[in-house]
mmCIF file of N, CA and C and ligand atoms in Angstrom:
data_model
loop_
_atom_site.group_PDB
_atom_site.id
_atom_site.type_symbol
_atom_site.label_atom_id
_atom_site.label_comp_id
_atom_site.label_asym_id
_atom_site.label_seq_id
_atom_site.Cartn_x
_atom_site.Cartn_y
_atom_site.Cartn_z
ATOM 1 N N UNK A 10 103.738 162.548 142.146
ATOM 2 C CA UNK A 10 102.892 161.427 141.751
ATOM 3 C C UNK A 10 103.710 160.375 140.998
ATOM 4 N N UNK A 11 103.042 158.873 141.243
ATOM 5 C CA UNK A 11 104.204 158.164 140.447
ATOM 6 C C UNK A 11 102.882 157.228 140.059
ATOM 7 N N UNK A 12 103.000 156.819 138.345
ATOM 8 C CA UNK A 12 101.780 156.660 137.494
ATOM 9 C C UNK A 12 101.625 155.211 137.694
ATOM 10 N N UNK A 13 102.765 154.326 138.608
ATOM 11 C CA UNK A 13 102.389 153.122 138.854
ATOM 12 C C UNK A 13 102.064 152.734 140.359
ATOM 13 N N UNK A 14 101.574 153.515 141.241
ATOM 14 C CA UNK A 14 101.415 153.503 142.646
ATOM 15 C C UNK A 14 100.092 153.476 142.801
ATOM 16 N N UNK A 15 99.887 152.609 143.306
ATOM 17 C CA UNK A 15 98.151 151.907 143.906
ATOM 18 C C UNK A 15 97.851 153.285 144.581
ATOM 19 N N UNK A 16 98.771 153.674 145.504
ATOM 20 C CA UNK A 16 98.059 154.598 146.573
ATOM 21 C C UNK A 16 97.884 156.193 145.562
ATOM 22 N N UNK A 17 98.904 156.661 144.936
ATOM 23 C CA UNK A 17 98.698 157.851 144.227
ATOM 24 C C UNK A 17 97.541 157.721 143.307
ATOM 25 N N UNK A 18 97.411 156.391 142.663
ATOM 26 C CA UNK A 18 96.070 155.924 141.665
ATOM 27 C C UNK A 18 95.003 156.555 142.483
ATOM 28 N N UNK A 19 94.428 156.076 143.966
ATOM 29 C CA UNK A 19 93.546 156.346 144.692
ATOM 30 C C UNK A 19 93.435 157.898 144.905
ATOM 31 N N UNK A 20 94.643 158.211 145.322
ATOM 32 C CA UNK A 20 94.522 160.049 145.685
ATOM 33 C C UNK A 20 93.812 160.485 144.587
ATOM 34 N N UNK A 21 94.404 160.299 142.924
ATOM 35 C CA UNK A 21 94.059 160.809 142.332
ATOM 36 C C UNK A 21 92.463 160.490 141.736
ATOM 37 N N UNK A 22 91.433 159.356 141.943
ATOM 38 C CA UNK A 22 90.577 159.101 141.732
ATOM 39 C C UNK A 22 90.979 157.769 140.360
ATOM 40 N N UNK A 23 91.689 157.346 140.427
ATOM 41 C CA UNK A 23 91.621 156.247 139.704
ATOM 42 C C UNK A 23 91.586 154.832 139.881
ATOM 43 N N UNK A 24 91.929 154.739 141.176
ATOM 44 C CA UNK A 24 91.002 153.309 141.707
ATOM 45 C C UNK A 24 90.394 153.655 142.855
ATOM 46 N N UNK A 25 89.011 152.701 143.155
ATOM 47 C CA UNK A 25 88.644 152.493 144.421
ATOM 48 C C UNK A 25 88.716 152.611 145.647
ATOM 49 N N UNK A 26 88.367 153.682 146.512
ATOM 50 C CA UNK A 26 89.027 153.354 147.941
ATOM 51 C C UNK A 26 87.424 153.782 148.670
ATOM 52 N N UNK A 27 87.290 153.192 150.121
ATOM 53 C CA UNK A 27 86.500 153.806 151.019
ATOM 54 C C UNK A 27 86.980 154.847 151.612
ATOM 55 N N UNK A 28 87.067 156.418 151.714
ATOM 56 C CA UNK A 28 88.011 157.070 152.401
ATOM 57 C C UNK A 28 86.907 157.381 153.647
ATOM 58 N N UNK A 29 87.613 157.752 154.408
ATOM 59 C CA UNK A 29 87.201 158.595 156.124
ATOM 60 C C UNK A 29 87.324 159.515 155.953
ATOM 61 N N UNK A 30 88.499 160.368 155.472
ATOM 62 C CA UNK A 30 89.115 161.469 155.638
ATOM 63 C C UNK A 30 89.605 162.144 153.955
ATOM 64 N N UNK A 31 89.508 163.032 153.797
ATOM 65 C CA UNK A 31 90.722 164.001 152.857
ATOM 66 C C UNK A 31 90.521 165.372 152.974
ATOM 67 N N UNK A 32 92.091 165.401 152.593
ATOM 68 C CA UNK A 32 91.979 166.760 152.182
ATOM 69 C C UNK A 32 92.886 167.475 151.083
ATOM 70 N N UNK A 33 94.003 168.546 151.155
ATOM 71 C CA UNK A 33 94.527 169.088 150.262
ATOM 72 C C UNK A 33 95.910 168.111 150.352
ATOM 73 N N UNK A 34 96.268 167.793 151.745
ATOM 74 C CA UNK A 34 97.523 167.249 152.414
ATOM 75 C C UNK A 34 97.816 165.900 152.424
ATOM 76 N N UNK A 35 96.500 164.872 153.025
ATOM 77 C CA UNK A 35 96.659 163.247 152.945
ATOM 78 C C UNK A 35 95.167 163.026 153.080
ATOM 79 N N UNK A 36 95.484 161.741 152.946
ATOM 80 C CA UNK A 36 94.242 161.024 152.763
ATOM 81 C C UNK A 36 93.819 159.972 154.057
ATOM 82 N N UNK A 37 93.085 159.280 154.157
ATOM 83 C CA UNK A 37 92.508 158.273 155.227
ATOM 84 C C UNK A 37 91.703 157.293 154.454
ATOM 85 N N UNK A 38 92.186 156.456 153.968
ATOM 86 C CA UNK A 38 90.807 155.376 153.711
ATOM 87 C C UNK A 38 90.976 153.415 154.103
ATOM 88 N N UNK A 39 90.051 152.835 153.943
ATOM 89 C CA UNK A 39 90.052 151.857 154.831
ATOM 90 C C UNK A 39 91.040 150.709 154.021
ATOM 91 N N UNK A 40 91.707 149.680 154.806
ATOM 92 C CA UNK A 40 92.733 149.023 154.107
ATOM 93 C C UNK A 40 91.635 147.921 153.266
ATOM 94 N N UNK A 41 92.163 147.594 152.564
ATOM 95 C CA UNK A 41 91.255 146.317 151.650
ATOM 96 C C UNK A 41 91.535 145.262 152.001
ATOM 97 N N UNK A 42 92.770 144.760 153.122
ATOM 98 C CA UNK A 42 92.731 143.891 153.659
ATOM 99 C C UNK A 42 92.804 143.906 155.150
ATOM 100 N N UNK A 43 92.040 144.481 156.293
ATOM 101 C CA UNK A 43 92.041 144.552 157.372
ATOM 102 C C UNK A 43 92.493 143.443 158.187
ATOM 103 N N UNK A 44 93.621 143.991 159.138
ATOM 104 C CA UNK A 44 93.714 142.880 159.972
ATOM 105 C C UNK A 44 93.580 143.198 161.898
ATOM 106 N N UNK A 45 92.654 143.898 161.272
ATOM 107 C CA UNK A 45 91.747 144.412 162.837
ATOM 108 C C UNK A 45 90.257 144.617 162.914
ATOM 109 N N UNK A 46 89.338 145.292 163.360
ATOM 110 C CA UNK A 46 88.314 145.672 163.118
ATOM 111 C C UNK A 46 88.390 146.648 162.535
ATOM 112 N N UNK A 47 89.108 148.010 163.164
ATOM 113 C CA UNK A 47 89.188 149.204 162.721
ATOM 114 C C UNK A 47 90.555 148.721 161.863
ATOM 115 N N UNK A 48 91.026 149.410 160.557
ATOM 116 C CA UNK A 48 92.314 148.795 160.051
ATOM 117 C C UNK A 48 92.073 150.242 159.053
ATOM 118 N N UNK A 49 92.537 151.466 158.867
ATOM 119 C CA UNK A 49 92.860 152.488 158.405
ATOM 120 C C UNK A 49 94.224 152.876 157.712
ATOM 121 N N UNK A 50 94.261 153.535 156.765
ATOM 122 C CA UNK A 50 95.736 154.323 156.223
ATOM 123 C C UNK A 50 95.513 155.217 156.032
ATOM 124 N N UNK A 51 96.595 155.818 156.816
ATOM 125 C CA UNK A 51 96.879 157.699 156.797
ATOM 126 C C UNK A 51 98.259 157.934 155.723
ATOM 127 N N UNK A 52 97.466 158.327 154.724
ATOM 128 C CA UNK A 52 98.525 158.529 153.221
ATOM 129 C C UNK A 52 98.590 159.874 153.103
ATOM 130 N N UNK A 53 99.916 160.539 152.987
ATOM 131 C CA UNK A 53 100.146 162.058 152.547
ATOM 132 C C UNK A 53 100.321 161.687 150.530
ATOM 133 N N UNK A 54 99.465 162.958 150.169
ATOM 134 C CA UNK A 54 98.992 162.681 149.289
ATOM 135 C C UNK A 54 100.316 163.076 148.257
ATOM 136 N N UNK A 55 101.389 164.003 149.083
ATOM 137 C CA UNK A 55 102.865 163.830 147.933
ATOM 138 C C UNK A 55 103.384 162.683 148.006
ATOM 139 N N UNK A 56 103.956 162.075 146.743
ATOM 140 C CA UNK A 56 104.694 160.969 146.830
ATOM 141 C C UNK A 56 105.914 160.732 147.493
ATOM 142 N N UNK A 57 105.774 160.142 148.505
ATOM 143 C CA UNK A 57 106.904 159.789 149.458
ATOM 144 C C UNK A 57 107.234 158.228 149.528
ATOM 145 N N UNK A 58 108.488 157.749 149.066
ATOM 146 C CA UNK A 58 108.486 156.673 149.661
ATOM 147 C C UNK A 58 108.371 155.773 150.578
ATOM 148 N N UNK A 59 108.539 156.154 151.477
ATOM 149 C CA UNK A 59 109.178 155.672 152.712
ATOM 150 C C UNK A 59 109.361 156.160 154.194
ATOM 151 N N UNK A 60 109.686 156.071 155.082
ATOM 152 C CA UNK A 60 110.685 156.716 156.243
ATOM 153 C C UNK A 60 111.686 157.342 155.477
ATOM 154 N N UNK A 61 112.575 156.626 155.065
ATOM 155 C CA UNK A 61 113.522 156.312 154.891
ATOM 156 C C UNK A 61 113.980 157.979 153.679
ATOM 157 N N UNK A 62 112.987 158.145 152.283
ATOM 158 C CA UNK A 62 112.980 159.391 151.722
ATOM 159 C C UNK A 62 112.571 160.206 152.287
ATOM 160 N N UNK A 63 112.463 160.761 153.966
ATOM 161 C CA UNK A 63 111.976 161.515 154.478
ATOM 162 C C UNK A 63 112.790 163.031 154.116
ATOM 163 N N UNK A 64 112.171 164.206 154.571
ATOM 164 C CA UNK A 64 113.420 165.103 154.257
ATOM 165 C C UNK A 64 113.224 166.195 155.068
ATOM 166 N N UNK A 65 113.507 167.219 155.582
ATOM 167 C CA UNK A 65 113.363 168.113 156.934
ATOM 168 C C UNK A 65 111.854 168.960 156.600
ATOM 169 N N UNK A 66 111.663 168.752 154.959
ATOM 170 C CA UNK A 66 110.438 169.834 154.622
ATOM 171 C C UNK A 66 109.178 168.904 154.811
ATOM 172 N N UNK A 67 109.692 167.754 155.055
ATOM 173 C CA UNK A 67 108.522 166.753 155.298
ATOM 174 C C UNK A 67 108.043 166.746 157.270
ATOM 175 N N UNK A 68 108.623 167.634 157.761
ATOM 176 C CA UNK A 68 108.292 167.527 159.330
ATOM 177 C C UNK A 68 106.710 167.606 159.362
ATOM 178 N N UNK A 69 106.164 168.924 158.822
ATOM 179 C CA UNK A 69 104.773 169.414 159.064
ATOM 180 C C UNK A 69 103.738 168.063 158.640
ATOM 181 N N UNK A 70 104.358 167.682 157.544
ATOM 182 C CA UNK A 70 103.768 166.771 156.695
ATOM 183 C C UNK A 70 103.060 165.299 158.089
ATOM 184 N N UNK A 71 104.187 164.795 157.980
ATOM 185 C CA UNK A 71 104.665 163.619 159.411
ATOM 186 C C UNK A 71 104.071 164.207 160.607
ATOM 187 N N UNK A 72 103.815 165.493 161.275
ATOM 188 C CA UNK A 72 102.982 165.911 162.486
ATOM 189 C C UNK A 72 101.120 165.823 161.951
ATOM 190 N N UNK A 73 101.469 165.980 160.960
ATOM 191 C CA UNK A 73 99.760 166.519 160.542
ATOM 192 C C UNK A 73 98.982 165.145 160.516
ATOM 193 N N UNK A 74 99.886 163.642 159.964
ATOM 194 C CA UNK A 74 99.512 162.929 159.721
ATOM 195 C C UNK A 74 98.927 162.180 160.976
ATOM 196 N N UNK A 75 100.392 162.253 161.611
ATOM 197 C CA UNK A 75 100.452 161.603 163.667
ATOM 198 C C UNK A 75 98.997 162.263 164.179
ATOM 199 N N UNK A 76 98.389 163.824 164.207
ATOM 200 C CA UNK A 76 97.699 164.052 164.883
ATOM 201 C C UNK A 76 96.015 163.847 164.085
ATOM 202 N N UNK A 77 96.495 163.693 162.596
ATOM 203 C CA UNK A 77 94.795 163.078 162.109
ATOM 204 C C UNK A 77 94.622 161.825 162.131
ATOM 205 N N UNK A 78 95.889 160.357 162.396
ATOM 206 C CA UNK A 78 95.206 159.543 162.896
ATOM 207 C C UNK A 78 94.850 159.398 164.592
ATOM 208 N N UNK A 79 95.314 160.175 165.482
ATOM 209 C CA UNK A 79 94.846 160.537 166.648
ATOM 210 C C UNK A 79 93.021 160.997 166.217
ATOM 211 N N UNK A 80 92.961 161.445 165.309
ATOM 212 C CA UNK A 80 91.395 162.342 165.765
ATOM 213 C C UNK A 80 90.635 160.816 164.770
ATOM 214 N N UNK A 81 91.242 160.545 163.793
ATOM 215 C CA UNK A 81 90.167 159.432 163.146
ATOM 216 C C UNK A 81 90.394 158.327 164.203
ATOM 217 N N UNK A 82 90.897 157.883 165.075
ATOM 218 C CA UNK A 82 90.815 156.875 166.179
ATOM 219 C C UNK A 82 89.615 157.575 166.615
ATOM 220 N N UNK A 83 89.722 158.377 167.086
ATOM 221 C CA UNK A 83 88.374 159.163 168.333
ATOM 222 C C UNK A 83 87.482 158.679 167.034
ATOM 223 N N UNK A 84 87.097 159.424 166.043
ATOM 224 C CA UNK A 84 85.996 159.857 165.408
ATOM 225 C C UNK A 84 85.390 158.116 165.254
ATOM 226 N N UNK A 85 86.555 156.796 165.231
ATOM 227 C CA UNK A 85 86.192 155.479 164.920
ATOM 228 C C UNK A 85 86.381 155.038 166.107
ATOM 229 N N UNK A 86 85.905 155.722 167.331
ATOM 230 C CA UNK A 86 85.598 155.069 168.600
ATOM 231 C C UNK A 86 86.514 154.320 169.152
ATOM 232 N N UNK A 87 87.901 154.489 168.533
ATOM 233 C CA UNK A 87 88.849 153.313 169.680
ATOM 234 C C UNK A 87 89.947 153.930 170.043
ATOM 235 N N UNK A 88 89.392 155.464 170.543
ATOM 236 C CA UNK A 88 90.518 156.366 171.242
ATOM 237 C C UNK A 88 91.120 155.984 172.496
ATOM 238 N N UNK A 89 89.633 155.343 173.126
ATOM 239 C CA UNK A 89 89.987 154.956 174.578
ATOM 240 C C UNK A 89 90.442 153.761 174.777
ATOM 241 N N UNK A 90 89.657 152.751 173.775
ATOM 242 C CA UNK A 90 90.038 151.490 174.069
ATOM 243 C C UNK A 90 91.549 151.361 173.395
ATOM 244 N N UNK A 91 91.965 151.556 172.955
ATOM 245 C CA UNK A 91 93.207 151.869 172.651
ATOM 246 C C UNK A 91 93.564 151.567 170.656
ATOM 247 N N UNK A 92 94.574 151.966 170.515
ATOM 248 C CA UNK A 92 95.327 151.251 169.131
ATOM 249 C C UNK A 92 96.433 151.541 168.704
ATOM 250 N N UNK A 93 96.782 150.868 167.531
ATOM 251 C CA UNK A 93 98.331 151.188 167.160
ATOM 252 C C UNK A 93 98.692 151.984 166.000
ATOM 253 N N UNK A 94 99.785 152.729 165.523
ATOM 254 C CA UNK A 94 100.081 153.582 165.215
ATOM 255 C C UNK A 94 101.514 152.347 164.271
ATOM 256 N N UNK A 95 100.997 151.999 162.868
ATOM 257 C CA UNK A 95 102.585 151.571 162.809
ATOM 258 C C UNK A 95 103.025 151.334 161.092
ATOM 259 N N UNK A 96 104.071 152.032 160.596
ATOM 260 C CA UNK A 96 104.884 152.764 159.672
ATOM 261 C C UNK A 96 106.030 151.448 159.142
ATOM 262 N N UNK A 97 105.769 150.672 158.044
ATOM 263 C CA UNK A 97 106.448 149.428 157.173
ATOM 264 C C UNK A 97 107.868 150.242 157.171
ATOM 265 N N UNK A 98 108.772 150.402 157.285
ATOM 266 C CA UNK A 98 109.911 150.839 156.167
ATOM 267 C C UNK A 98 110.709 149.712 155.380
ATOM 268 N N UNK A 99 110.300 149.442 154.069
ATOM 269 C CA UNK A 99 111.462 148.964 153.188
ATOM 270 C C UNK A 99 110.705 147.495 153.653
ATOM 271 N N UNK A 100 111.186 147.108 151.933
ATOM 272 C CA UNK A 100 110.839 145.420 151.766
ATOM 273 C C UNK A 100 110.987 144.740 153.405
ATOM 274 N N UNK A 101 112.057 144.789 153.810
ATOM 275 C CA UNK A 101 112.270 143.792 154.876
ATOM 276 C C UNK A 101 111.689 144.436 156.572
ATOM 277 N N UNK A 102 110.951 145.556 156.005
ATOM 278 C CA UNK A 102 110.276 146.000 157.289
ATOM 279 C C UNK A 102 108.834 145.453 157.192
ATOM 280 N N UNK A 103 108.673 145.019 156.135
ATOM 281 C CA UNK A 103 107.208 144.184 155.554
ATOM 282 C C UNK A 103 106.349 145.632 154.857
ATOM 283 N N UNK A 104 107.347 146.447 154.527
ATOM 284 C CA UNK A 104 106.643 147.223 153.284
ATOM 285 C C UNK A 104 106.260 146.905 152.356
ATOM 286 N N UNK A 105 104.949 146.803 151.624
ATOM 287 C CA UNK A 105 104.500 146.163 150.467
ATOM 288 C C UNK A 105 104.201 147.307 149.167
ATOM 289 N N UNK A 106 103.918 148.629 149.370
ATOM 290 C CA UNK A 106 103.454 149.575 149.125
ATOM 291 C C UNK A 106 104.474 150.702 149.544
ATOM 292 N N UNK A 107 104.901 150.647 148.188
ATOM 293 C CA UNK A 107 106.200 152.272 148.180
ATOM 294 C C UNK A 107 105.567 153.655 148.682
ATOM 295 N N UNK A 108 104.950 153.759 149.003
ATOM 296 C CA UNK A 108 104.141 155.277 148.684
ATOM 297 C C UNK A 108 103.680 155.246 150.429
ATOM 298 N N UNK A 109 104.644 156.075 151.633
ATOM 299 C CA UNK A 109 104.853 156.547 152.739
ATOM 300 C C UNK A 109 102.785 156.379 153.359
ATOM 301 N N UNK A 110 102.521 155.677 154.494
ATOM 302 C CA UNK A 110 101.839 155.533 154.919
ATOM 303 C C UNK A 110 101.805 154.852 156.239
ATOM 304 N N UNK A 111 101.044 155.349 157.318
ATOM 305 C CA UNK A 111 100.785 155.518 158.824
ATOM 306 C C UNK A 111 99.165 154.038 158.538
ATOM 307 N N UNK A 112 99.652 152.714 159.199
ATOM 308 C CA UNK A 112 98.480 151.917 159.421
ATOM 309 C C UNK A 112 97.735 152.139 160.946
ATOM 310 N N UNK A 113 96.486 152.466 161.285
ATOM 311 C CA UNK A 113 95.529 152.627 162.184
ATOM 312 C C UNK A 113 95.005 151.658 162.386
ATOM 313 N N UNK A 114 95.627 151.226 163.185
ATOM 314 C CA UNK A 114 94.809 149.503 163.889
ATOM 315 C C UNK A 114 94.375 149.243 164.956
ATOM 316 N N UNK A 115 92.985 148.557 165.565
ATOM 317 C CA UNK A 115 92.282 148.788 166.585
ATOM 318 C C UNK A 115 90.864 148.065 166.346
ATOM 319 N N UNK A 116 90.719 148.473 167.982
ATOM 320 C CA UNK A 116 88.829 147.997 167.301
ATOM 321 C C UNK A 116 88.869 146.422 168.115
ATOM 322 N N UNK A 117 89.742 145.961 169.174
ATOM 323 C CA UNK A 117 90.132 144.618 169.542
ATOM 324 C C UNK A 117 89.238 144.680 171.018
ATOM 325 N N UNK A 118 89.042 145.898 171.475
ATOM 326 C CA UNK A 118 88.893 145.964 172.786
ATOM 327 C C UNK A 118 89.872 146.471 173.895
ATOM 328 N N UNK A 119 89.186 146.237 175.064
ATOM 329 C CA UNK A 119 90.063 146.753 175.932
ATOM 330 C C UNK A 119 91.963 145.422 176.199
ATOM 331 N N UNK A 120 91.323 144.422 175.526
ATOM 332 C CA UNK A 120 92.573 144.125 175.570
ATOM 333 C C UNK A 120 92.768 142.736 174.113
ATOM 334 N N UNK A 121 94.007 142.624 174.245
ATOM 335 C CA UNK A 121 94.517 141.929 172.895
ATOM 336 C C UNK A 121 95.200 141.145 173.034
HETATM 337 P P1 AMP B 213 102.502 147.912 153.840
HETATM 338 O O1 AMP B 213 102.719 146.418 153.873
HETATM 339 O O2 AMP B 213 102.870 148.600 155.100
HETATM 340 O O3 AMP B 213 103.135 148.511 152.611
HETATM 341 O O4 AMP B 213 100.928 148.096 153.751
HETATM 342 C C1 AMP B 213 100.228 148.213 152.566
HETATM 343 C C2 AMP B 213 98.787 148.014 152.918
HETATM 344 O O5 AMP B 213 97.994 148.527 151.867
HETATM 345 C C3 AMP B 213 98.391 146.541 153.084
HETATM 346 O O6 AMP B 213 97.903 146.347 154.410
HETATM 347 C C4 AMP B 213 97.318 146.323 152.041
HETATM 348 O O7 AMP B 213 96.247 145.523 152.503
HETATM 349 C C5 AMP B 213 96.853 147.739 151.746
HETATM 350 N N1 AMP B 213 96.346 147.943 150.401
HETATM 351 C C6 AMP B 213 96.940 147.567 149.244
HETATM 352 N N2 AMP B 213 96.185 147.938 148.195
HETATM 353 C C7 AMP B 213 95.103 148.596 148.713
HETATM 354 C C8 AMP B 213 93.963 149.219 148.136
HETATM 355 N N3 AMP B 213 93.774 149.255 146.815
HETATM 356 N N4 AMP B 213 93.048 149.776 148.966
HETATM 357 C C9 AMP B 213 93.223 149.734 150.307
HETATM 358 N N5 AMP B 213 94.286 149.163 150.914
HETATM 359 C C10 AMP B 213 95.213 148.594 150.128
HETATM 360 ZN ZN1 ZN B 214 102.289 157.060 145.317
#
């Protein structure tokens, strides 16, 4: 946990979030600034920076996440119509938010 991180604040119940999803592992809740219809974050609830601080004990972590935003697409109806799957790394990847997170974007239709 790191005591100045928006996203660990949320895991832990100290600010605001709409969530979809939790559990013991990560979280799911809706972005506060959507730039889709559907606009989701899949947050593992250990503090991870990045890609980039990834580490080999983090594999399970990184599969669990890939296949619960697969099922919250279905469960938010835009399994079929399609969406994207996509991971900031580092200031100049347009990371804004240190704390390792999967954006779920969708909800456009069958096409974009
Ligand atoms: P990134 O630029 O990849 O680091 O994405 C961070 C995302 O977190 C942005 O799309 C923000 O809109 C979103 N965000 C920041 N603060 C919050 C918050 N308190 N609740 C929900 N989403 C947030
Ligand atoms: Zn954090």
């Amino acid at each position: 946990m790191s005591s100045d991180c928006i996203f660990c604040k949320i895991i832990k119940g100290e600010a605001p979030a709409d969530f979809v999803y939790k559990d013991e592992d990560l979280v799911v809740f809706r972005n506060i600034r959507p730039s889709a219809p559907v606009h989701v974050l899949v947050v593992p609830v250990e503090h991870i920076e990045s890609i980039n601080a990834l580490e080999e004990k983090h594999s399970s972590i990184i599969a669990k996440m890939i296949l619960k935003a697969r099922d919250i697409a279905k469960q938010l109806g835009i399994a079929d119509s399609g969406y994207k799957l996509v991971t900031n790394v580092g200031w100049g990847g347009g990371q804004r938010v240190f704390h390792l997170h999967i954006h779920l974007i969708g909800g456009w239709g069958k096409s974009i």
